[in-house]
């Protein structure tokens, strides 16, 4: 597996990671009653597995936060089957020595793409950046790809925790990419991820990268876009 790319969409709708060619969708609109309803398969293929189509954009509704706890907790509460790991040495042939993230440059690239499509630009937002950083750090701690945190949190939980009063939000996640250009290309080429990049009502974003050389995935990218109430 030379590279793995997985994304989720929350607006408030979450798209699960692909599993055997299937793309289950989840709805997080404030009325989920069963933990099992939040579990989506995440077995990534060896050819840059991508998340499926978003379930659609919905107005935010009050939601009781799910399982709470510390990020990267020792007592892993991520739902079984909701994450994927990389085979040992699968990315050993890739050179990550120059990997870095310039948030302003990433914003400008995304906005350049949105401008071509006639959409308004996104502004960097501290709260969404905090949510993105927390998730990238958590994924790096556990060396896996998922839209669930080690404490059982989902994207909506993390956006809420950051203090962002969201009307809509969307999250893309990627692992194993050497550069932002690479992960952005993957998102553009995937209909579901591309839809997140081009959400017409979004006006803010946060982005984060954690580079952990000792991990199998090496890089953990998280993009969160949204708009506030």
mmCIF file of C-alpha atoms in Angstrom:
data_model
loop_
_atom_site.group_PDB
_atom_site.id
_atom_site.type_symbol
_atom_site.label_atom_id
_atom_site.label_comp_id
_atom_site.label_asym_id
_atom_site.label_seq_id
_atom_site.Cartn_x
_atom_site.Cartn_y
_atom_site.Cartn_z
ATOM 1 C CA UNK A 1 0.000 0.000 0.000
ATOM 2 C CA UNK A 2 1.976 2.986 -1.258
ATOM 3 C CA UNK A 3 -0.490 5.531 0.001
ATOM 4 C CA UNK A 4 -3.765 5.556 1.856
ATOM 5 C CA UNK A 5 -6.337 8.321 1.798
ATOM 6 C CA UNK A 6 -9.589 8.342 3.728
ATOM 7 C CA UNK A 7 -12.076 11.153 4.395
ATOM 8 C CA UNK A 8 -15.266 11.834 6.247
ATOM 9 C CA UNK A 9 -17.981 14.354 5.569
ATOM 10 C CA UNK A 10 -19.913 16.071 8.349
ATOM 11 C CA UNK A 11 -22.437 18.712 7.612
ATOM 12 C CA UNK A 12 -24.033 17.331 9.716
ATOM 13 C CA UNK A 13 -23.526 14.169 7.697
ATOM 14 C CA UNK A 14 -20.604 11.771 7.976
ATOM 15 C CA UNK A 15 -19.389 9.516 5.225
ATOM 16 C CA UNK A 16 -17.713 6.319 6.313
ATOM 17 C CA UNK A 17 -14.437 5.038 4.943
ATOM 18 C CA UNK A 18 -14.610 2.649 2.032
ATOM 19 C CA UNK A 19 -14.725 -1.050 2.716
ATOM 20 C CA UNK A 20 -14.464 -3.595 -0.039
ATOM 21 C CA UNK A 21 -15.774 -1.112 -2.564
ATOM 22 C CA UNK A 22 -18.746 -0.126 -0.413
ATOM 23 C CA UNK A 23 -19.209 3.367 0.970
ATOM 24 C CA UNK A 24 -21.588 3.394 3.932
ATOM 25 C CA UNK A 25 -22.939 6.792 4.927
ATOM 26 C CA UNK A 26 -23.779 7.986 8.410
ATOM 27 C CA UNK A 27 -26.089 10.767 9.508
ATOM 28 C CA UNK A 28 -25.173 12.839 12.553
ATOM 29 C CA UNK A 29 -28.135 15.144 12.915
ATOM 30 C CA UNK A 30 -28.641 14.905 16.633
ATOM 31 C CA UNK A 31 -30.844 11.825 16.803
ATOM 32 C CA UNK A 32 -28.389 8.916 16.761
ATOM 33 C CA UNK A 33 -29.385 6.578 19.573
ATOM 34 C CA UNK A 34 -27.117 3.589 19.095
ATOM 35 C CA UNK A 35 -23.299 3.503 19.074
ATOM 36 C CA UNK A 36 -23.482 0.874 16.353
ATOM 37 C CA UNK A 37 -25.202 3.386 14.104
ATOM 38 C CA UNK A 38 -21.991 5.431 14.123
ATOM 39 C CA UNK A 39 -19.706 2.611 13.029
ATOM 40 C CA UNK A 40 -18.611 2.526 9.395
ATOM 41 C CA UNK A 41 -16.162 0.105 7.802
ATOM 42 C CA UNK A 42 -12.687 1.486 7.220
ATOM 43 C CA UNK A 43 -10.645 -1.289 5.607
ATOM 44 C CA UNK A 44 -8.546 0.698 3.148
ATOM 45 C CA UNK A 45 -7.601 -0.755 -0.214
ATOM 46 C CA UNK A 46 -4.022 -0.905 -1.488
ATOM 47 C CA UNK A 47 -4.828 1.749 -4.088
ATOM 48 C CA UNK A 48 -5.467 4.926 -2.142
ATOM 49 C CA UNK A 49 -8.829 4.078 -0.561
ATOM 50 C CA UNK A 50 -11.144 7.066 -0.405
ATOM 51 C CA UNK A 51 -14.276 7.741 1.594
ATOM 52 C CA UNK A 52 -17.632 7.569 -0.124
ATOM 53 C CA UNK A 53 -20.188 10.183 -1.073
ATOM 54 C CA UNK A 54 -21.377 12.589 1.615
ATOM 55 C CA UNK A 55 -24.913 11.963 2.769
ATOM 56 C CA UNK A 56 -25.730 15.647 2.218
ATOM 57 C CA UNK A 57 -25.645 18.965 4.000
ATOM 58 C CA UNK A 58 -28.077 19.525 6.863
ATOM 59 C CA UNK A 59 -28.692 22.270 9.348
ATOM 60 C CA UNK A 60 -27.009 21.721 12.684
ATOM 61 C CA UNK A 61 -29.244 20.382 15.445
ATOM 62 C CA UNK A 62 -28.494 20.131 19.170
ATOM 63 C CA UNK A 63 -26.718 16.882 19.886
ATOM 64 C CA UNK A 64 -25.688 15.263 23.121
ATOM 65 C CA UNK A 65 -21.965 14.612 22.881
ATOM 66 C CA UNK A 66 -21.062 10.972 22.645
ATOM 67 C CA UNK A 67 -18.398 9.168 24.630
ATOM 68 C CA UNK A 68 -16.182 11.818 26.208
ATOM 69 C CA UNK A 69 -12.608 11.459 27.413
ATOM 70 C CA UNK A 70 -9.017 12.397 26.782
ATOM 71 C CA UNK A 71 -7.666 12.335 23.273
ATOM 72 C CA UNK A 72 -5.168 9.549 22.696
ATOM 73 C CA UNK A 73 -6.475 7.881 25.829
ATOM 74 C CA UNK A 74 -4.932 4.677 27.086
ATOM 75 C CA UNK A 75 -8.400 3.125 27.299
ATOM 76 C CA UNK A 76 -9.257 2.987 23.602
ATOM 77 C CA UNK A 77 -12.954 3.662 23.035
ATOM 78 C CA UNK A 78 -12.990 3.944 19.261
ATOM 79 C CA UNK A 79 -15.731 1.636 17.915
ATOM 80 C CA UNK A 80 -14.485 -1.696 16.654
ATOM 81 C CA UNK A 81 -14.020 -1.626 12.876
ATOM 82 C CA UNK A 82 -14.066 2.168 12.673
ATOM 83 C CA UNK A 83 -10.368 2.612 11.878
ATOM 84 C CA UNK A 84 -7.609 1.168 9.737
ATOM 85 C CA UNK A 85 -3.900 0.630 10.257
ATOM 86 C CA UNK A 86 -1.034 0.346 7.773
ATOM 87 C CA UNK A 87 0.913 -2.874 7.179
ATOM 88 C CA UNK A 88 4.404 -2.734 8.634
ATOM 89 C CA UNK A 89 6.849 -1.045 6.276
ATOM 90 C CA UNK A 90 4.200 -0.223 3.663
ATOM 91 C CA UNK A 91 5.400 3.379 3.289
ATOM 92 C CA UNK A 92 9.072 2.783 3.996
ATOM 93 C CA UNK A 93 10.002 3.616 0.388
ATOM 94 C CA UNK A 94 8.575 7.153 0.569
ATOM 95 C CA UNK A 95 10.706 10.203 1.415
ATOM 96 C CA UNK A 96 9.042 12.416 4.048
ATOM 97 C CA UNK A 97 12.141 14.489 4.853
ATOM 98 C CA UNK A 98 10.662 17.616 3.286
ATOM 99 C CA UNK A 99 7.092 17.134 4.492
ATOM 100 C CA UNK A 100 5.556 20.213 6.098
ATOM 101 C CA UNK A 101 2.348 22.221 6.155
ATOM 102 C CA UNK A 102 1.999 25.931 5.524
ATOM 103 C CA UNK A 103 -1.579 26.605 6.584
ATOM 104 C CA UNK A 104 -1.823 29.910 4.729
ATOM 105 C CA UNK A 105 -0.505 28.358 1.516
ATOM 106 C CA UNK A 106 -2.909 25.427 1.901
ATOM 107 C CA UNK A 107 -5.785 27.859 2.377
ATOM 108 C CA UNK A 108 -4.731 29.762 -0.738
ATOM 109 C CA UNK A 109 -4.612 26.573 -2.815
ATOM 110 C CA UNK A 110 -8.069 25.533 -1.641
ATOM 111 C CA UNK A 111 -9.415 29.026 -2.264
ATOM 112 C CA UNK A 112 -7.871 29.104 -5.725
ATOM 113 C CA UNK A 113 -9.732 25.906 -6.515
ATOM 114 C CA UNK A 114 -12.967 27.277 -5.057
ATOM 115 C CA UNK A 115 -12.578 30.508 -7.055
ATOM 116 C CA UNK A 116 -12.449 28.543 -10.305
ATOM 117 C CA UNK A 117 -15.799 27.049 -9.292
ATOM 118 C CA UNK A 118 -17.245 30.471 -8.503
ATOM 119 C CA UNK A 119 -17.270 29.945 -4.729
ATOM 120 C CA UNK A 120 -16.348 32.315 -1.921
ATOM 121 C CA UNK A 121 -12.982 31.906 -0.178
ATOM 122 C CA UNK A 122 -12.441 30.247 3.182
ATOM 123 C CA UNK A 123 -10.812 32.011 6.123
ATOM 124 C CA UNK A 124 -8.587 30.207 8.601
ATOM 125 C CA UNK A 125 -10.394 29.744 11.906
ATOM 126 C CA UNK A 126 -8.609 29.055 15.187
ATOM 127 C CA UNK A 127 -11.324 26.771 16.596
ATOM 128 C CA UNK A 128 -11.534 24.611 13.470
ATOM 129 C CA UNK A 129 -7.737 24.470 13.371
ATOM 130 C CA UNK A 130 -7.772 23.277 16.974
ATOM 131 C CA UNK A 131 -10.245 20.521 16.101
ATOM 132 C CA UNK A 132 -8.111 19.466 13.135
ATOM 133 C CA UNK A 133 -4.901 19.428 15.187
ATOM 134 C CA UNK A 134 -6.484 17.401 17.977
ATOM 135 C CA UNK A 135 -7.624 14.733 15.544
ATOM 136 C CA UNK A 136 -4.321 14.535 13.654
ATOM 137 C CA UNK A 137 -2.437 14.179 16.947
ATOM 138 C CA UNK A 138 -4.806 11.462 18.090
ATOM 139 C CA UNK A 139 -4.509 9.520 14.838
ATOM 140 C CA UNK A 140 -0.715 9.793 15.008
ATOM 141 C CA UNK A 141 -0.689 8.583 18.609
ATOM 142 C CA UNK A 142 -2.522 5.413 17.601
ATOM 143 C CA UNK A 143 -1.024 5.217 14.085
ATOM 144 C CA UNK A 144 -4.331 4.766 12.306
ATOM 145 C CA UNK A 145 -6.834 6.433 9.998
ATOM 146 C CA UNK A 146 -10.369 7.093 11.148
ATOM 147 C CA UNK A 147 -12.992 9.733 11.734
ATOM 148 C CA UNK A 148 -13.366 8.428 15.290
ATOM 149 C CA UNK A 149 -11.006 9.530 18.051
ATOM 150 C CA UNK A 150 -9.455 7.173 20.585
ATOM 151 C CA UNK A 151 -12.004 8.428 23.108
ATOM 152 C CA UNK A 152 -14.894 7.511 20.829
ATOM 153 C CA UNK A 153 -15.420 11.066 19.565
ATOM 154 C CA UNK A 154 -16.755 11.757 16.086
ATOM 155 C CA UNK A 155 -16.113 14.874 13.964
ATOM 156 C CA UNK A 156 -19.104 16.730 15.387
ATOM 157 C CA UNK A 157 -17.870 16.109 18.943
ATOM 158 C CA UNK A 158 -14.481 17.572 18.066
ATOM 159 C CA UNK A 159 -15.897 20.646 16.356
ATOM 160 C CA UNK A 160 -18.174 21.205 19.352
ATOM 161 C CA UNK A 161 -15.304 20.774 21.817
ATOM 162 C CA UNK A 162 -13.236 23.369 19.987
ATOM 163 C CA UNK A 163 -15.872 25.964 20.817
ATOM 164 C CA UNK A 164 -17.055 26.338 17.233
ATOM 165 C CA UNK A 165 -20.827 26.880 17.044
ATOM 166 C CA UNK A 166 -21.289 25.132 13.710
ATOM 167 C CA UNK A 167 -24.113 25.492 11.258
ATOM 168 C CA UNK A 168 -22.319 23.047 8.999
ATOM 169 C CA UNK A 169 -18.931 21.389 9.003
ATOM 170 C CA UNK A 170 -17.064 18.852 6.912
ATOM 171 C CA UNK A 171 -13.927 16.855 7.656
ATOM 172 C CA UNK A 172 -11.423 15.289 5.245
ATOM 173 C CA UNK A 173 -8.649 13.076 6.583
ATOM 174 C CA UNK A 174 -5.622 11.655 4.813
ATOM 175 C CA UNK A 175 -2.601 9.560 5.782
ATOM 176 C CA UNK A 176 0.649 8.730 4.040
ATOM 177 C CA UNK A 177 0.869 11.735 1.712
ATOM 178 C CA UNK A 178 4.240 13.473 1.380
ATOM 179 C CA UNK A 179 2.861 16.936 0.639
ATOM 180 C CA UNK A 180 -0.299 18.999 0.851
ATOM 181 C CA UNK A 181 -0.384 19.073 -2.945
ATOM 182 C CA UNK A 182 -0.593 15.283 -2.926
ATOM 183 C CA UNK A 183 -3.384 15.051 -0.389
ATOM 184 C CA UNK A 184 -5.303 17.888 -2.067
ATOM 185 C CA UNK A 185 -5.093 16.146 -5.440
ATOM 186 C CA UNK A 186 -6.487 12.988 -3.881
ATOM 187 C CA UNK A 187 -9.379 14.914 -2.368
ATOM 188 C CA UNK A 188 -10.123 16.646 -5.688
ATOM 189 C CA UNK A 189 -10.142 13.336 -7.539
ATOM 190 C CA UNK A 190 -12.661 11.793 -5.135
ATOM 191 C CA UNK A 191 -16.286 12.976 -5.603
ATOM 192 C CA UNK A 192 -17.068 12.805 -1.886
ATOM 193 C CA UNK A 193 -13.978 14.642 -0.731
ATOM 194 C CA UNK A 194 -14.250 17.110 -3.573
ATOM 195 C CA UNK A 195 -17.776 17.964 -2.479
ATOM 196 C CA UNK A 196 -16.391 18.920 0.932
ATOM 197 C CA UNK A 197 -13.805 21.213 -0.651
ATOM 198 C CA UNK A 198 -16.568 22.910 -2.629
ATOM 199 C CA UNK A 199 -19.257 23.340 0.018
ATOM 200 C CA UNK A 200 -20.884 26.579 -1.118
ATOM 201 C CA UNK A 201 -22.050 27.615 2.347
ATOM 202 C CA UNK A 202 -18.668 27.063 4.028
ATOM 203 C CA UNK A 203 -16.637 30.172 4.803
ATOM 204 C CA UNK A 204 -14.043 28.977 7.344
ATOM 205 C CA UNK A 205 -11.493 26.201 7.650
ATOM 206 C CA UNK A 206 -8.869 24.645 9.856
ATOM 207 C CA UNK A 207 -6.075 22.353 8.710
ATOM 208 C CA UNK A 208 -3.405 20.332 10.470
ATOM 209 C CA UNK A 209 -0.552 17.924 9.799
ATOM 210 C CA UNK A 210 1.227 15.655 12.248
ATOM 211 C CA UNK A 211 4.354 13.964 10.915
ATOM 212 C CA UNK A 212 5.323 10.965 13.025
ATOM 213 C CA UNK A 213 8.356 9.212 11.477
ATOM 214 C CA UNK A 214 8.102 6.253 13.874
ATOM 215 C CA UNK A 215 4.582 5.416 12.716
ATOM 216 C CA UNK A 216 3.659 3.280 9.723
ATOM 217 C CA UNK A 217 1.384 5.946 8.198
ATOM 218 C CA UNK A 218 4.027 8.684 8.727
ATOM 219 C CA UNK A 219 1.713 11.647 8.023
ATOM 220 C CA UNK A 220 -1.748 12.480 9.360
ATOM 221 C CA UNK A 221 -3.664 15.286 7.629
ATOM 222 C CA UNK A 222 -6.989 16.730 8.792
ATOM 223 C CA UNK A 223 -9.037 19.423 7.079
ATOM 224 C CA UNK A 224 -12.189 20.856 8.670
ATOM 225 C CA UNK A 225 -14.366 23.359 6.802
ATOM 226 C CA UNK A 226 -17.566 24.927 8.000
ATOM 227 C CA UNK A 227 -19.701 27.918 8.818
ATOM 228 C CA UNK A 228 -20.974 29.099 12.177
ATOM 229 C CA UNK A 229 -24.441 29.910 13.454
#
